[in-house]
Tab-separated table of C-alpha atoms and ligand atoms in Angstrom:
chain	number	residue	atom	x	y	z
A	167	UNK	CA	2.524	1.309	12.582
A	168	UNK	CA	1.060	3.192	15.404
A	169	UNK	CA	-2.958	4.373	13.674
A	170	UNK	CA	-5.015	6.703	15.211
A	171	UNK	CA	-9.819	7.100	14.643
A	172	UNK	CA	-11.229	10.277	14.684
A	173	UNK	CA	-14.038	10.088	15.703
A	174	UNK	CA	-16.972	7.410	18.186
A	175	UNK	CA	-19.560	5.964	16.126
A	176	UNK	CA	-20.627	2.986	14.287
A	177	UNK	CA	-18.401	3.876	10.528
A	178	UNK	CA	-14.890	4.383	13.618
A	179	UNK	CA	-15.820	1.207	14.651
A	180	UNK	CA	-15.894	-1.014	11.254
A	181	UNK	CA	-12.660	1.031	10.104
A	182	UNK	CA	-10.932	0.378	13.197
A	183	UNK	CA	-11.978	-3.559	13.290
A	184	UNK	CA	-10.972	-3.548	8.951
A	185	UNK	CA	-7.675	-1.805	9.413
A	186	UNK	CA	-6.630	-4.037	12.547
A	187	UNK	CA	-7.256	-7.281	10.061
A	188	UNK	CA	-3.495	-5.928	7.770
A	189	UNK	CA	-0.454	-7.116	9.483
A	190	UNK	CA	1.255	-3.109	8.667
A	191	UNK	CA	-1.004	-2.180	12.089
A	192	UNK	CA	0.302	-2.930	15.455
A	193	UNK	CA	-1.420	-0.528	17.709
A	194	UNK	CA	-5.235	1.293	16.633
A	195	UNK	CA	-6.113	4.013	19.042
A	196	UNK	CA	-9.802	5.829	18.492
A	197	UNK	CA	-10.653	8.694	19.737
A	198	UNK	CA	-13.242	8.811	21.687
A	199	UNK	CA	-14.275	5.752	20.863
A	200	UNK	CA	-17.865	3.920	22.066
A	201	UNK	CA	-18.172	0.743	23.913
A	202	UNK	CA	-17.955	-1.447	21.364
A	203	UNK	CA	-14.562	-0.301	19.683
A	204	UNK	CA	-12.985	-0.042	23.092
A	205	UNK	CA	-12.622	-4.228	22.678
A	206	UNK	CA	-10.186	-3.717	19.591
A	207	UNK	CA	-8.855	-0.542	20.223
A	208	UNK	CA	-7.809	1.524	22.618
A	209	UNK	CA	-9.996	4.480	22.968
A	210	UNK	CA	-8.421	8.751	24.095
A	211	UNK	CA	-10.750	10.611	25.673
A	212	UNK	CA	-10.109	13.788	24.213
A	213	UNK	CA	-12.302	16.730	22.272
A	214	UNK	CA	-11.477	15.555	18.905
A	215	UNK	CA	-12.685	18.933	17.346
A	216	UNK	CA	-9.736	19.932	19.651
A	217	UNK	CA	-6.290	20.434	17.572
A	218	UNK	CA	-3.578	20.768	20.740
A	219	UNK	CA	-5.264	17.945	22.531
A	220	UNK	CA	-4.841	15.589	19.325
A	221	UNK	CA	-1.076	16.602	18.688
A	222	UNK	CA	-0.599	16.289	22.001
A	223	UNK	CA	-2.480	12.277	21.834
A	224	UNK	CA	-0.006	11.606	18.029
A	225	UNK	CA	2.117	12.458	19.925
A	226	UNK	CA	2.325	10.138	23.384
A	227	UNK	CA	1.147	7.615	21.243
A	228	UNK	CA	4.426	7.559	18.515
A	229	UNK	CA	0.917	7.886	15.994
A	230	UNK	CA	2.260	7.399	12.365
A	231	UNK	CA	-1.024	8.038	9.866
A	232	UNK	CA	-4.318	9.554	12.122
A	233	UNK	CA	-7.664	9.009	9.867
A	234	UNK	CA	-10.730	11.218	10.505
A	235	UNK	CA	-14.173	9.882	10.498
A	236	UNK	CA	-17.009	12.554	10.385
A	237	UNK	CA	-17.413	16.138	9.320
A	238	UNK	CA	-17.461	18.502	11.310
A	239	UNK	CA	-13.138	18.219	12.225
A	240	UNK	CA	-12.838	18.285	8.808
A	241	UNK	CA	-14.472	21.220	8.851
A	242	UNK	CA	-13.050	23.026	11.596
A	243	UNK	CA	-9.890	22.517	9.659
A	244	UNK	CA	-8.300	19.552	11.882
A	245	UNK	CA	-6.921	17.969	8.742
A	246	UNK	CA	-4.602	21.399	7.492
A	247	UNK	CA	-3.557	21.666	11.071
A	248	UNK	CA	-2.117	18.173	11.410
A	249	UNK	CA	-0.650	18.000	7.899
A	250	UNK	CA	1.421	20.888	8.613
A	251	UNK	CA	2.683	19.246	12.046
A	252	UNK	CA	4.241	16.799	9.062
A	253	UNK	CA	1.559	13.844	10.533
A	254	UNK	CA	0.712	11.599	7.897
A	255	UNK	CA	-4.063	12.826	8.035
A	256	UNK	CA	-6.343	10.888	5.508
A	257	UNK	CA	-8.947	13.894	5.062
A	258	UNK	CA	-9.646	17.279	3.531
A	259	UNK	CA	-8.303	20.318	4.243
A	260	UNK	CA	-10.708	22.656	5.483
A	261	UNK	CA	-10.906	25.017	1.840
A	262	UNK	CA	-12.255	21.344	0.329
A	263	UNK	CA	-14.021	19.831	3.034
A	264	UNK	CA	-16.465	22.689	1.140
A	265	UNK	CA	-17.984	20.052	-0.593
A	266	UNK	CA	-20.079	18.686	2.224
A	267	UNK	CA	-20.060	22.888	4.606
A	268	UNK	CA	-21.886	25.298	1.428
A	269	UNK	CA	-24.113	23.382	-1.075
A	270	UNK	CA	-23.350	26.752	-2.934
A	271	UNK	CA	-19.747	26.376	-3.130
A	272	UNK	CA	-20.705	23.035	-4.138
A	273	UNK	CA	-23.566	23.479	-7.015
A	274	UNK	CA	-21.024	26.792	-8.326
A	275	UNK	CA	-17.730	23.767	-8.704
A	276	UNK	CA	-21.145	21.719	-10.779
A	277	UNK	CA	-21.402	24.446	-12.859
A	278	UNK	CA	-18.102	25.906	-13.546
A	279	UNK	CA	-17.069	21.807	-14.459
A	280	UNK	CA	-20.461	20.876	-15.985
A	281	UNK	CA	-21.626	18.325	-13.292
A	282	UNK	CA	-25.306	17.588	-13.735
A	283	UNK	CA	-27.027	18.020	-10.518
A	284	UNK	CA	-30.543	20.331	-10.245
A	285	UNK	CA	-30.608	23.524	-11.719
A	286	UNK	CA	-31.068	25.341	-8.778
A	287	UNK	CA	-30.411	29.919	-7.357
A	288	UNK	CA	-28.715	30.495	-4.049
A	289	UNK	CA	-29.557	33.805	-2.191
A	290	UNK	CA	-28.149	35.457	1.207
A	291	UNK	CA	-31.587	37.609	1.689
A	292	UNK	CA	-34.360	36.734	2.126
A	293	UNK	CA	-36.748	38.542	-0.061
A	294	UNK	CA	-34.851	37.649	-3.560
A	295	UNK	CA	-35.939	33.734	-2.232
A	296	UNK	CA	-39.133	34.398	-1.403
A	297	UNK	CA	-39.996	36.010	-5.025
A	298	UNK	CA	-38.401	33.637	-7.235
A	299	UNK	CA	-40.180	30.688	-5.287
A	300	UNK	CA	-43.883	32.259	-5.569
A	301	UNK	CA	-42.640	31.891	-9.416
A	302	UNK	CA	-41.736	28.818	-9.425
A	303	UNK	CA	-44.165	24.853	-9.283
A	304	UNK	CA	-43.577	22.356	-6.443
A	305	UNK	CA	-42.174	20.191	-6.078
A	306	UNK	CA	-38.557	22.171	-5.078
A	307	UNK	CA	-36.231	21.750	-2.629
A	308	UNK	CA	-34.578	24.343	-0.144
A	309	UNK	CA	-31.769	23.893	1.255
A	310	UNK	CA	-29.145	26.023	3.910
A	311	UNK	CA	-25.904	26.503	2.485
A	312	UNK	CA	-23.706	25.238	5.672
A	313	UNK	CA	-24.035	21.715	8.057
A	314	UNK	CA	-27.742	21.754	9.718
A	315	UNK	CA	-27.834	18.178	11.348
A	316	UNK	CA	-29.408	16.299	8.542
A	317	UNK	CA	-32.240	18.518	9.003
A	318	UNK	CA	-31.281	21.487	6.496
A	319	UNK	CA	-33.418	20.126	2.817
A	320	UNK	CA	-36.786	20.111	2.561
A	321	UNK	CA	-38.825	18.242	0.068
A	322	UNK	CA	-41.742	20.777	-0.509
A	323	UNK	CA	-44.374	19.198	-1.766
A	324	UNK	CA	-46.341	23.031	-2.338
A	325	UNK	CA	-44.605	26.256	-2.290
A	326	UNK	CA	-46.093	27.158	1.202
A	327	UNK	CA	-43.988	24.888	2.330
A	328	UNK	CA	-41.281	25.843	0.277
A	329	UNK	CA	-41.875	29.875	1.895
A	330	UNK	CA	-41.924	28.577	5.109
A	331	UNK	CA	-38.500	26.750	4.697
A	332	UNK	CA	-36.680	29.518	4.018
A	333	UNK	CA	-38.733	32.055	5.984
A	334	UNK	CA	-36.553	29.235	8.951
A	335	UNK	CA	-33.583	29.038	7.581
A	336	UNK	CA	-33.276	33.141	7.119
A	337	UNK	CA	-34.577	33.251	10.986
A	338	UNK	CA	-31.809	31.443	12.012
A	339	UNK	CA	-33.082	27.780	12.777
A	340	UNK	CA	-30.658	26.338	11.330
A	341	UNK	CA	-27.764	27.807	12.848
A	342	UNK	CA	-27.187	32.091	12.751
A	343	UNK	CA	-23.766	31.115	10.134
A	344	UNK	CA	-26.387	29.224	7.549
A	345	UNK	CA	-27.118	32.474	6.016
A	346	UNK	CA	-27.365	31.700	2.851
A	347	UNK	CA	-30.356	29.492	0.840
A	348	UNK	CA	-30.040	27.277	-2.364
A	349	UNK	CA	-33.727	26.608	-3.598
A	350	UNK	CA	-33.474	23.406	-6.548
A	351	UNK	CA	-35.196	21.774	-8.581
A	352	UNK	CA	-36.451	17.824	-7.402
A	353	UNK	CA	-35.004	15.262	-9.454
A	354	UNK	CA	-36.744	12.031	-9.721
A	355	UNK	CA	-34.657	9.266	-9.537
A	356	UNK	CA	-33.004	6.426	-7.237
A	357	UNK	CA	-30.319	7.416	-5.393
A	358	UNK	CA	-27.692	5.629	-4.993
A	359	UNK	CA	-24.366	6.662	-3.474
A	360	UNK	CA	-20.604	6.418	-4.560
A	361	UNK	CA	-17.382	6.621	-2.875
A	362	UNK	CA	-14.429	7.185	-4.471
A	363	UNK	CA	-10.870	7.992	-2.435
A	364	UNK	CA	-9.104	11.024	-4.248
A	365	UNK	CA	-5.342	11.739	-3.615
A	366	UNK	CA	-5.933	15.067	-4.870
A	367	UNK	CA	-4.993	13.785	-8.607
A	368	UNK	CA	-6.661	9.933	-8.433
A	369	UNK	CA	-9.244	9.001	-8.548
A	370	UNK	CA	-10.269	5.331	-7.257
A	371	UNK	CA	-13.762	3.886	-6.304
A	372	UNK	CA	-14.118	1.248	-3.423
A	373	UNK	CA	-17.631	0.523	-3.855
A	374	UNK	CA	-21.331	1.408	-4.223
A	375	UNK	CA	-24.235	1.754	-1.197
A	376	UNK	CA	-27.829	2.255	-0.617
A	377	UNK	CA	-28.932	3.664	2.399
A	378	UNK	CA	-32.320	4.019	4.520
A	379	UNK	CA	-32.948	7.134	5.879
A	380	UNK	CA	-36.068	6.761	7.185
A	381	UNK	CA	-37.145	5.774	10.608
A	382	UNK	CA	-40.228	3.174	9.781
A	383	UNK	CA	-40.914	0.056	7.054
A	384	UNK	CA	-41.378	0.807	3.652
A	385	UNK	CA	-39.076	3.594	4.076
A	386	UNK	CA	-41.878	6.292	6.291
A	387	UNK	CA	-41.134	8.637	9.109
A	388	UNK	CA	-38.799	10.719	10.409
A	389	UNK	CA	-35.362	11.172	8.273
A	390	UNK	CA	-32.062	9.688	10.465
A	391	UNK	CA	-29.493	9.612	10.399
A	392	UNK	CA	-29.846	5.838	8.051
A	393	UNK	CA	-31.028	3.191	9.687
A	394	UNK	CA	-29.834	-0.060	7.347
A	395	UNK	CA	-27.771	0.209	4.478
A	396	UNK	CA	-26.559	-2.533	1.975
A	397	UNK	CA	-23.001	-2.921	-0.849
A	398	UNK	CA	-23.528	-3.271	-3.292
A	399	UNK	CA	-26.278	-1.030	-5.172
A	400	UNK	CA	-27.346	-2.501	-7.677
A	401	UNK	CA	-28.914	0.662	-9.558
A	402	UNK	CA	-24.488	1.730	-9.770
A	403	UNK	CA	-24.133	-0.904	-12.340
A	404	UNK	CA	-20.565	-0.318	-14.623
A	405	UNK	CA	-22.098	2.294	-16.700
A	406	UNK	CA	-23.762	3.593	-14.893
A	407	UNK	CA	-20.475	4.364	-12.377
A	408	UNK	CA	-18.073	5.044	-15.714
A	409	UNK	CA	-21.272	7.802	-16.116
A	410	UNK	CA	-20.557	8.960	-12.597
A	411	UNK	CA	-16.940	8.990	-13.104
A	412	UNK	CA	-15.932	10.671	-16.278
A	413	UNK	CA	-19.235	13.736	-15.953
A	414	UNK	CA	-18.831	13.973	-12.244
A	415	UNK	CA	-16.359	12.917	-9.331
A	416	UNK	CA	-13.358	13.317	-12.497
A	417	UNK	CA	-14.431	16.937	-13.566
A	418	UNK	CA	-15.255	18.247	-9.757
A	419	UNK	CA	-11.379	17.153	-8.613
A	420	UNK	CA	-10.333	18.822	-11.458
A	421	UNK	CA	-11.784	21.862	-11.164
A	422	UNK	CA	-10.885	21.219	-7.192
A	423	UNK	CA	-7.038	21.237	-8.233
A	424	UNK	CA	-7.580	24.117	-10.949
A	425	UNK	CA	-8.801	26.094	-7.860
A	426	UNK	CA	-5.978	25.479	-6.044
A	427	UNK	CA	-7.378	23.255	-3.446
A	428	UNK	CA	-7.080	19.657	-4.605
A	429	UNK	CA	-8.857	16.914	-2.730
A	430	UNK	CA	-6.794	14.806	-0.738
A	431	UNK	CA	-9.860	12.020	1.198
A	432	UNK	CA	-12.627	9.705	1.382
A	433	UNK	CA	-15.635	11.660	-1.284
A	434	UNK	CA	-18.706	10.381	-0.606
A	435	UNK	CA	-21.271	10.753	-3.833
A	436	UNK	CA	-24.910	11.096	-3.432
A	437	UNK	CA	-26.298	9.956	-7.195
A	438	UNK	CA	-30.124	10.207	-8.498
A	439	UNK	CA	-29.737	7.955	-11.096
A	440	UNK	CA	-32.650	8.042	-14.495
A	441	UNK	CA	-33.042	6.466	-17.823
A	442	UNK	CA	-29.013	4.907	-15.643
A	443	UNK	CA	-27.994	8.500	-16.019
A	444	UNK	CA	-26.256	9.789	-12.752
A	445	UNK	CA	-26.926	13.362	-11.498
A	446	UNK	CA	-25.009	15.122	-8.412
A	447	UNK	CA	-27.810	15.282	-4.916
A	448	UNK	CA	-24.737	16.737	-2.652
A	449	UNK	CA	-21.342	15.636	-1.570
A	450	UNK	CA	-19.867	14.498	1.292
A	451	UNK	CA	-15.728	14.407	2.215
A	452	UNK	CA	-15.974	11.087	4.433
A	453	UNK	CA	-17.441	7.941	4.434
A	454	UNK	CA	-20.901	7.744	5.376
A	455	UNK	CA	-22.192	6.063	8.961
A	456	UNK	CA	-23.912	3.559	8.350
A	457	UNK	CA	-22.357	2.829	4.567
A	458	UNK	CA	-18.783	2.865	6.059
A	459	UNK	CA	-20.137	-0.912	7.492
A	460	UNK	CA	-20.341	-2.856	5.046
A	461	UNK	CA	-18.149	-1.596	2.394
A	462	UNK	CA	-15.528	-2.538	5.045
A	463	UNK	CA	-17.142	-5.638	5.327
A	464	UNK	CA	-16.224	-5.658	2.053
A	465	UNK	CA	-12.886	-4.377	1.766
A	466	UNK	CA	-11.520	-5.831	5.505
A	467	UNK	CA	-7.829	-5.298	5.895
A	468	UNK	CA	-6.892	-3.457	1.860
A	469	UNK	CA	-8.546	-1.025	2.905
A	470	UNK	CA	-5.533	0.514	5.013
A	471	UNK	CA	-3.164	0.488	1.813
A	472	UNK	CA	-5.427	2.051	0.073
A	473	UNK	CA	-6.120	4.976	2.110
A	474	UNK	CA	-2.238	5.301	3.987
A	475	UNK	CA	-1.599	5.715	-0.220
A	476	UNK	CA	-3.984	8.019	-0.634
A	477	UNK	CA	-2.904	10.485	1.901
A	478	UNK	CA	1.279	10.286	0.884
A	479	UNK	CA	-0.534	10.358	-2.994
A	480	UNK	CA	0.200	7.452	-4.635
A	481	UNK	CA	-2.996	6.212	-5.261
A	482	UNK	CA	-1.843	5.300	-9.190
A	483	UNK	CA	-0.713	2.027	-7.953
A	484	UNK	CA	-3.256	0.697	-6.084
A	485	UNK	CA	-6.028	-2.004	-6.977
A	486	UNK	CA	-8.888	-3.121	-5.009
A	487	UNK	CA	-9.328	-6.498	-4.550
A	488	UNK	CA	-13.881	-7.514	-5.351
A	489	UNK	CA	-15.162	-10.637	-3.921
A	490	UNK	CA	-17.819	-11.188	-4.868
A	491	UNK	CA	-19.551	-10.566	-1.667
A	492	UNK	CA	-23.131	-8.730	-0.666
A	493	UNK	CA	-23.200	-6.801	2.809
A	494	UNK	CA	-25.982	-5.889	4.552
A	495	UNK	CA	-26.313	-3.989	7.704
A	496	UNK	CA	-29.177	-3.371	10.283
A	497	UNK	CA	-29.087	-0.117	12.410
A	498	UNK	CA	-30.979	-1.246	16.363
A	499	UNK	CA	-31.574	2.831	17.826
A	500	UNK	CA	-33.315	3.973	20.895
A	501	UNK	CA	-37.037	3.633	20.658
A	502	UNK	CA	-38.219	7.245	20.368
A	503	UNK	CA	-34.768	8.096	17.670
A	504	UNK	CA	-34.673	10.263	15.982
A	505	UNK	CA	-37.026	11.852	18.261
A	506	UNK	CA	-36.243	11.816	22.038
A	507	UNK	CA	-35.344	8.722	23.896
A	508	UNK	CA	-33.585	7.899	26.744
A	509	UNK	CA	-30.675	6.444	28.107
A	510	UNK	CA	-29.036	4.057	30.132
A	511	UNK	CA	-30.850	0.806	29.320
A	512	UNK	CA	-29.192	-2.644	29.705
A	513	UNK	CA	-28.088	-4.587	26.199
A	514	UNK	CA	-28.344	-8.343	26.922
A	515	UNK	CA	-27.398	-10.287	25.073
A	516	UNK	CA	-23.895	-8.967	22.974
A	517	UNK	CA	-22.058	-11.348	24.733
A	518	UNK	CA	-23.976	-14.665	22.380
A	519	UNK	CA	-23.013	-13.467	19.003
A	520	UNK	CA	-21.526	-15.311	16.560
A	521	UNK	CA	-17.977	-15.044	15.984
A	522	UNK	CA	-17.050	-15.102	12.364
A	523	UNK	CA	-15.336	-13.311	9.408
A	524	UNK	CA	-18.964	-12.323	7.774
A	525	UNK	CA	-20.613	-10.648	10.571
A	526	UNK	CA	-20.116	-8.270	13.104
A	527	UNK	CA	-21.698	-5.875	15.589
A	528	UNK	CA	-20.129	-2.575	15.706
A	529	UNK	CA	-21.013	-0.013	18.300
A	530	UNK	CA	-22.281	3.160	17.976
A	531	UNK	CA	-23.626	4.194	20.901
A	532	UNK	CA	-22.672	1.672	23.656
A	533	UNK	CA	-21.330	2.342	26.841
A	534	UNK	CA	-20.328	0.112	29.855
A	535	UNK	CA	-21.688	-0.021	33.458
A	536	UNK	CA	-20.429	-1.954	36.095
A	537	UNK	CA	-19.432	-4.703	33.163
A	538	UNK	CA	-22.493	-4.390	30.978
A	539	UNK	CA	-23.339	-2.687	27.869
A	540	UNK	CA	-25.709	0.588	28.212
A	541	UNK	CA	-27.714	2.101	25.489
A	542	UNK	CA	-26.051	5.707	24.918
A	543	UNK	CA	-27.486	7.393	21.998
A	544	UNK	CA	-29.692	6.864	19.616
A	545	UNK	CA	-28.660	4.633	16.347
A	546	UNK	CA	-27.282	2.428	19.237
A	547	UNK	CA	-25.854	-1.069	16.856
A	548	UNK	CA	-25.590	-2.407	13.699
A	549	UNK	CA	-25.711	-5.703	12.866
A	550	UNK	CA	-23.513	-6.627	9.557
A	551	UNK	CA	-23.732	-9.584	8.044
A	552	UNK	CA	-22.158	-10.662	4.163
A	553	UNK	CA	-22.925	-13.857	1.945
A	554	UNK	CA	-23.013	-14.305	-1.988
A	555	UNK	CA	-26.626	-13.134	-2.276
A	556	UNK	CA	-28.162	-9.894	-0.347
A	557	UNK	CA	-30.816	-12.264	0.591
A	558	UNK	CA	-28.420	-14.938	1.868
A	559	UNK	CA	-26.711	-11.805	3.815
A	560	UNK	CA	-30.232	-10.631	5.145
A	561	UNK	CA	-31.683	-13.720	6.043
A	562	UNK	CA	-28.501	-13.976	8.283
A	563	UNK	CA	-28.610	-10.264	9.863
A	564	UNK	CA	-32.384	-10.947	10.797
A	565	UNK	CA	-30.917	-14.521	12.173
A	566	UNK	CA	-28.302	-13.046	14.434
A	567	UNK	CA	-29.913	-10.289	15.680
A	568	UNK	CA	-32.901	-12.020	17.466
A	569	UNK	CA	-29.814	-13.393	19.676
A	570	UNK	CA	-30.513	-9.087	21.685
A	571	UNK	CA	-32.347	-8.364	24.657
A	572	UNK	CA	-32.663	-5.684	24.525
A	573	UNK	CA	-36.295	-4.059	24.599
A	574	UNK	CA	-35.816	-0.556	25.008
A	575	UNK	CA	-34.396	-1.060	21.424
A	576	UNK	CA	-36.124	-1.554	18.016
A	577	UNK	CA	-34.931	-2.161	14.000
A	578	UNK	CA	-36.211	-2.094	10.524
A	579	UNK	CA	-36.954	-5.300	9.085
A	580	UNK	CA	-36.881	-3.796	5.887
A	581	UNK	CA	-33.232	-3.177	5.437
A	582	UNK	CA	-32.689	-4.052	1.810
A	583	UNK	CA	-36.551	-4.514	0.287
A	584	UNK	CA	-35.499	-2.065	-2.698
A	585	UNK	CA	-32.404	-3.957	-3.977
A	586	UNK	CA	-34.856	-7.074	-3.426
B	1504	AMP	P1	-29.092	15.620	3.184
B	1504	AMP	O1	-28.765	14.133	2.699
B	1504	AMP	O2	-29.500	15.668	4.579
B	1504	AMP	O3	-27.883	16.983	2.814
B	1504	AMP	O4	-29.946	15.139	2.795
B	1504	AMP	C1	-30.376	15.583	1.055
B	1504	AMP	C2	-31.326	14.199	0.708
B	1504	AMP	O5	-32.789	15.372	0.411
B	1504	AMP	C3	-30.850	13.316	-0.351
B	1504	AMP	O6	-30.902	11.422	0.144
B	1504	AMP	C4	-32.400	13.347	-1.204
B	1504	AMP	O7	-33.530	12.198	-0.836
B	1504	AMP	C5	-32.920	15.008	-0.797
B	1504	AMP	N1	-32.144	15.418	-1.966
B	1504	AMP	C6	-31.749	16.523	-2.086
B	1504	AMP	N2	-31.395	17.440	-3.169
B	1504	AMP	C7	-33.024	16.993	-3.837
B	1504	AMP	C8	-33.246	17.809	-4.921
B	1504	AMP	N3	-33.064	17.842	-5.630
B	1504	AMP	N4	-34.275	16.382	-5.790
B	1504	AMP	C9	-34.359	15.071	-5.026
B	1504	AMP	N5	-34.114	14.958	-3.780
B	1504	AMP	C10	-33.578	15.745	-2.792
B	1505	LIG	N1	-25.339	7.904	6.266
B	1505	LIG	C1	-26.208	9.095	5.890
B	1505	LIG	C2	-24.465	9.857	5.909
B	1505	LIG	O1	-23.633	9.945	6.487
B	1505	LIG	O2	-24.487	10.918	6.050
């Protein structure tokens, strides 16, 4: 079959890499892709928010199955339109995507189905929010309701900070559409991510992971899209996993059915775990990046069967074959990221990397110029290994990364420390 993936990051590179291992896959197209993806798939330069361009390309390449990587096209309703045109598509509807695009919506769903999460109050006007905060004690978490490129969550360590966060949100700093604020209790505990597939009704867990969001070693400094990740997450053991499924994920999915917006696609639950009890931090309606890279390294080609069954509503029949393995990914980024950085530097050593089933360098922000790889983004490369233990995977990834000659890049040297 012919498969199309929408997206251009390390997440989409790892999906293409894993899917290609499955004999059902004849041809794989990625739109728009990147220089690394172009080595294993055909890249199509279209705008993935433009449904007429997508539809034209789907027909031109006789695509049988479309997989949507990032949240932006889902929020735009691309999945709804493709499905309406009779194209087998994986990704939730625009309405169901509110689990990521509206914090208020998600909180209301949690209330309705009894899923444990932080206590909260939501506001659509500035003054009541400020008054509410003045009567509370820090720490508090202030959230812009809508998508805010990962910057819409402010952990306020004092009341002043919470008040100024509210002022910023209502002044339009996170986009004019962000006119709702959620103020919630700060939850203590350890964070981990759970990934499940949902076909509207059935839920299939496909892995756990933990990421490192901060730019600096020891989890310090500014927040990023993620500087590295590993799977499995030791804290999400079977007991905690089953509690998360029974108390949070399944009730949420039943509530979505009740509201006539059944969820179909990948669901990524950010959980806070304390004393073996998980609470929901947030949902994302897609794979995480770089979490997807470690999941694909472990799952390989079987992911295609699971994704197809999800899209066809037949998840009931699917079983994941688990190996007792561990995977880790280390992100190499442009110096300056997540602040400003230069583009265009040459990355050396990529041709000398090992080639085997336990290692892959997934590209995020690369381009080819004059036959050489150059950096054209903040997060640029994801070095990903697999081994019997996390410590072996970690040792091997840091050994391999030394092959790279890119003075304008940097990476964290301590990915995985929490689990080790
Ligand atoms: P984001 O992924 O941008 O939505 O950021 C959310 C991050 O903020 C989470 O990964 C947590 O680390 C943190 N966070 C959000 N809500 C809470 C909360 N209620 N208590 C503690 N930490 C939170
Ligand atoms: N790595 C976090 C995310 O994809 O949202």
